[in-house]
CSV table of C-alpha atoms in Angstrom, one decimal:
chain,number,residue,atom,x,y,z
A,1,GLY,CA,5.5,0.7,-5.4
A,2,ALA,CA,5.3,-2.1,-2.1
A,3,VAL,CA,2.6,-1.3,0.2
A,4,VAL,CA,2.8,-2.4,4.0
A,5,SER,CA,-0.7,-1.9,6.1
A,6,GLN,CA,-0.8,-1.8,9.7
A,7,HIS,CA,-3.5,-1.6,11.6
A,8,PRO,CA,-4.5,0.4,13.9
A,9,SER,CA,-2.5,3.6,13.3
A,10,ARG,CA,-3.5,4.5,17.5
A,11,VAL,CA,-4.6,2.5,20.4
A,12,ILE,CA,-5.6,2.9,24.2
A,13,CYS,CA,-5.6,0.6,26.2
A,14,LYS,CA,-5.7,-0.2,30.3
A,15,SER,CA,-3.1,-1.8,31.8
A,16,GLY,CA,-3.2,-5.7,32.1
A,17,THR,CA,-5.0,-5.8,28.4
A,18,SER,CA,-3.5,-7.2,25.5
A,19,VAL,CA,-3.8,-5.4,22.1
A,20,LYS,CA,-2.7,-6.8,18.6
A,21,ILE,CA,-1.0,-5.2,16.0
A,22,GLU,CA,-1.6,-6.3,12.1
A,23,CYS,CA,0.7,-5.7,9.5
A,24,ARG,CA,-0.2,-6.6,5.8
A,25,SER,CA,1.6,-6.6,2.9
A,26,LEU,CA,-0.9,-5.4,0.1
A,27,ASP,CA,1.0,-5.8,-3.5
A,28,PHE,CA,4.0,-8.3,-2.4
A,29,GLN,CA,4.5,-11.7,-0.5
A,30,ALA,CA,6.9,-10.6,2.4
A,31,THR,CA,8.5,-14.5,4.1
A,32,THR,CA,9.9,-12.0,6.8
A,33,MET,CA,8.9,-9.1,8.4
A,34,PHE,CA,10.3,-6.9,10.9
A,35,TRP,CA,8.9,-5.5,13.9
A,36,TYR,CA,10.3,-2.4,15.7
A,37,ARG,CA,9.5,0.1,18.3
A,38,GLN,CA,10.3,3.9,18.5
A,39,PHE,CA,10.5,6.3,22.1
A,40,PRO,CA,9.9,10.2,20.8
A,41,LYS,CA,13.0,11.1,19.3
A,42,GLN,CA,14.8,7.9,19.2
A,43,SER,CA,15.5,5.8,16.3
A,44,LEU,CA,13.7,2.8,15.4
A,45,MET,CA,14.7,-0.3,17.6
A,46,LEU,CA,14.5,-3.9,16.1
A,47,MET,CA,12.1,-6.5,18.2
A,48,ALA,CA,11.9,-9.7,16.7
A,49,THR,CA,11.9,-11.2,12.6
A,50,SER,CA,9.1,-12.8,11.7
A,51,ASN,CA,9.5,-15.2,9.3
A,52,GLU,CA,6.2,-17.0,7.6
A,53,GLY,CA,5.3,-20.5,8.9
A,54,SER,CA,8.1,-20.7,11.6
A,55,LYS,CA,8.9,-19.1,14.7
A,56,ALA,CA,9.8,-15.2,15.2
A,57,THR,CA,13.5,-14.5,16.3
A,58,TYR,CA,13.3,-11.9,19.1
A,59,GLU,CA,16.3,-9.7,19.9
A,60,GLN,CA,18.3,-9.7,23.2
A,61,GLY,CA,16.2,-8.2,26.0
A,62,VAL,CA,12.9,-8.5,24.2
A,63,GLU,CA,10.4,-11.2,26.0
A,64,LYS,CA,8.8,-13.2,23.8
A,65,ASP,CA,6.1,-14.8,25.9
A,66,LYS,CA,5.0,-10.9,26.2
A,67,PHE,CA,5.4,-9.7,22.4
A,68,LEU,CA,4.1,-12.2,20.8
A,69,ILE,CA,4.2,-12.9,17.0
A,70,ASN,CA,2.5,-14.3,14.4
A,71,HIS,CA,3.0,-14.6,10.9
A,72,ALA,CA,0.8,-17.3,9.3
A,73,SER,CA,0.3,-16.2,5.9
A,74,LEU,CA,2.8,-14.9,3.4
A,75,THR,CA,1.3,-11.3,3.7
A,76,LEU,CA,0.2,-11.1,7.6
A,77,SER,CA,2.2,-11.0,10.6
A,78,THR,CA,0.7,-9.6,14.0
A,79,LEU,CA,2.1,-8.7,17.3
A,80,THR,CA,0.0,-8.8,20.7
A,81,VAL,CA,1.3,-7.1,23.0
A,82,THR,CA,0.1,-9.2,26.3
A,83,SER,CA,-0.8,-7.6,30.1
A,84,ALA,CA,0.4,-4.2,28.4
A,85,HIS,CA,1.7,-1.8,31.2
A,86,PRO,CA,1.8,2.1,31.0
A,87,GLU,CA,6.3,1.1,30.0
A,88,ASP,CA,4.9,-0.1,27.1
A,89,SER,CA,3.7,2.7,25.5
A,90,SER,CA,5.6,3.3,22.4
A,91,PHE,CA,5.5,3.5,18.4
A,92,TYR,CA,5.5,0.0,17.5
A,93,ILE,CA,6.0,-0.4,13.1
A,94,CYS,CA,6.5,-3.5,11.1
A,95,SER,CA,8.7,-3.3,8.2
A,96,ALA,CA,8.7,-5.8,4.9
A,97,ARG,CA,11.7,-6.4,2.4
A,98,SER,CA,10.1,-5.9,-0.8
A,99,GLN,CA,12.2,-6.5,-4.1
A,100,GLY,CA,13.7,-2.8,-5.4
A,101,TYR,CA,12.2,-0.8,-2.7
A,102,GLY,CA,14.2,-2.5,0.1
A,103,TYR,CA,12.5,-2.4,3.3
A,104,THR,CA,8.8,-1.2,3.3
A,105,PHE,CA,7.7,0.4,6.4
A,106,GLY,CA,3.8,0.4,7.5
A,107,SER,CA,2.5,3.5,9.1
A,108,GLY,CA,2.9,2.7,13.0
A,109,THR,CA,0.8,2.4,15.8
A,110,ARG,CA,0.5,4.6,18.8
A,111,LEU,CA,0.0,2.3,22.0
A,112,THR,CA,-0.4,4.1,24.9
A,113,VAL,CA,-1.6,2.0,27.5
A,114,VAL,CA,-3.4,3.5,31.1
B,1,GLU,CA,30.3,-4.0,17.5
B,2,ASP,CA,28.3,-2.5,14.6
B,3,GLN,CA,27.1,0.9,14.7
B,4,VAL,CA,25.4,3.9,12.1
B,5,THR,CA,25.5,7.2,13.7
B,6,GLN,CA,24.3,10.4,12.3
B,7,SER,CA,25.0,13.9,12.3
B,8,PRO,CA,24.2,16.4,13.3
B,9,GLU,CA,21.2,15.7,15.6
B,10,ALA,CA,19.1,18.4,14.2
B,11,LEU,CA,19.3,20.7,11.6
B,12,ARG,CA,17.6,23.7,11.0
B,13,LEU,CA,18.3,25.8,7.6
B,14,GLN,CA,16.2,28.7,5.5
B,15,GLU,CA,14.7,28.0,2.3
B,16,GLY,CA,17.0,28.0,-0.5
B,17,GLU,CA,19.6,27.0,1.8
B,18,SER,CA,21.9,23.6,0.7
B,19,SER,CA,23.6,21.4,3.1
B,20,SER,CA,24.3,18.0,3.8
B,21,LEU,CA,23.1,15.3,6.1
B,22,ASN,CA,26.2,12.7,7.3
B,23,CYS,CA,25.7,8.8,8.1
B,24,SER,CA,28.9,6.9,9.1
B,25,TYR,CA,28.9,3.4,10.0
B,26,THR,CA,31.0,0.7,11.4
B,27,VAL,CA,29.9,-2.9,9.4
B,28,SER,CA,32.0,-5.8,8.9
B,29,GLY,CA,30.3,-5.5,5.1
B,30,LEU,CA,27.9,-4.1,3.8
B,31,ARG,CA,24.9,-5.6,1.7
B,32,GLY,CA,22.8,-2.4,1.6
B,33,LEU,CA,22.8,1.2,2.8
B,34,PHE,CA,19.2,2.7,3.3
B,35,TRP,CA,17.8,6.2,3.2
B,36,TYR,CA,14.5,7.5,4.7
B,37,ARG,CA,12.0,10.0,5.7
B,38,GLN,CA,10.4,10.3,9.0
B,39,ASP,CA,7.1,12.9,9.2
B,40,PRO,CA,6.3,12.6,12.9
B,41,GLY,CA,3.6,10.3,13.9
B,42,LYS,CA,4.5,8.1,10.6
B,43,GLY,CA,6.4,5.0,9.3
B,44,PRO,CA,9.7,5.4,7.3
B,45,GLU,CA,9.2,6.4,3.8
B,46,PHE,CA,11.6,5.2,1.9
B,47,LEU,CA,14.3,7.3,0.1
B,48,PHE,CA,17.6,5.7,-1.5
B,49,THR,CA,19.5,1.9,-1.5
B,50,LEU,CA,23.1,2.4,-2.1
B,51,TYR,CA,24.9,-1.0,-2.3
B,52,SER,CA,28.8,0.1,-2.9
B,53,ALA,CA,31.5,3.1,-2.6
B,54,GLY,CA,31.1,5.6,-5.0
B,55,GLU,CA,27.7,5.1,-5.9
B,56,GLU,CA,25.3,8.1,-6.2
B,57,LYS,CA,21.3,8.6,-6.8
B,58,GLU,CA,19.5,11.5,-6.5
B,59,LYS,CA,15.6,12.2,-6.2
B,60,GLU,CA,14.7,15.7,-6.5
B,61,ARG,CA,16.1,17.7,-4.0
B,62,LEU,CA,17.8,14.9,-2.5
B,63,LYS,CA,21.2,13.3,-3.6
B,64,ALA,CA,22.7,10.4,-1.5
B,65,THR,CA,26.6,9.6,-2.0
B,66,LEU,CA,28.2,6.3,-0.3
B,67,THR,CA,31.8,5.8,0.6
B,68,LYS,CA,33.3,3.0,2.3
B,69,LYS,CA,32.9,4.6,5.5
B,70,GLU,CA,30.0,6.8,5.5
B,71,SER,CA,27.2,8.2,3.5
B,72,PHE,CA,25.8,12.0,2.5
B,73,LEU,CA,22.4,13.4,1.8
B,74,HIS,CA,22.4,16.5,0.5
B,75,ILE,CA,19.7,18.9,0.3
B,76,THR,CA,19.9,21.3,-2.3
B,77,ALA,CA,17.5,24.5,-2.1
B,78,PRO,CA,14.9,22.6,0.7
B,79,LYS,CA,11.7,23.5,0.7
B,80,PRO,CA,10.0,23.7,4.3
B,81,GLU,CA,7.9,20.2,2.6
B,82,ASP,CA,11.4,18.8,3.5
B,83,SER,CA,10.9,19.0,6.8
B,84,ALA,CA,11.1,16.1,8.2
B,85,THR,CA,13.9,13.2,10.3
B,86,TYR,CA,16.1,11.8,8.2
B,87,LEU,CA,16.9,8.1,9.1
B,88,CYS,CA,19.8,6.3,7.9
B,89,ALA,CA,20.0,2.4,8.0
B,90,VAL,CA,22.3,-0.2,7.2
B,91,VAL,CA,22.2,-4.0,6.5
B,92,GLU,CA,25.2,-6.3,7.1
B,93,SER,CA,26.1,-8.3,4.3
B,94,GLY,CA,24.7,-11.7,5.1
B,95,GLY,CA,21.9,-11.1,7.0
B,96,PHE,CA,18.8,-9.1,7.0
B,97,LYS,CA,19.0,-7.4,10.4
B,98,THR,CA,18.6,-3.5,9.8
B,99,ILE,CA,20.9,-1.1,12.1
B,100,PHE,CA,19.2,2.1,12.1
B,101,GLY,CA,21.0,5.8,12.9
B,102,ALA,CA,19.3,7.9,15.5
B,103,GLY,CA,18.3,10.3,12.6
B,104,THR,CA,18.6,13.8,12.0
B,105,ARG,CA,15.5,16.2,12.3
B,106,LEU,CA,15.5,18.9,9.8
B,107,PHE,CA,13.9,22.0,9.6
B,108,VAL,CA,13.7,24.5,6.7
B,109,LYS,CA,11.8,28.0,7.2
B,110,ALA,CA,10.3,29.6,4.9
């Protein structure tokens, strides 16, 4: 089946620093990847749609300068949380559309900003 | 406004006690409805895709059905390992944006 690998699984960073999260499709090419954040006991909220070779499309209310998305290849998309603050602490998940498997999700990244 | 509503929010079952989870949706046109299982601290795991009313899919103790307004995830004789949050999501026709419901947290007690 389609597999999406997401790293790191957990990261703790100091307030004001930047954190990069990687999302790789291992056995298929993903022209489009999606980035979500999830707060405890809440559902996934789409942050942005990442298209290979072009600028990401951000959902309303999501700061594009704070959440930098790069989709440089058909198998890799990255989300960089810049100048992180405690309110950015959340569970970040990527997904990619794969033929026959719906939307395959990464295992998620637990970000804690202290 | 497109919406996906899941009920109940939480469901506690005894092992072997069958039940159903509901997902009602409001979209102008449905491209696909998805069911996922999510364990704590992990990403969602794909279960089923349903495309049209009347469609049904089964996998082990799970069976998903779809009507024009809602989907049900039936759990037959659940086991403790079925405990998880079950997420429903829809993709509107003409696009790829996925709208998620808030999920149903299922607890199955031995």
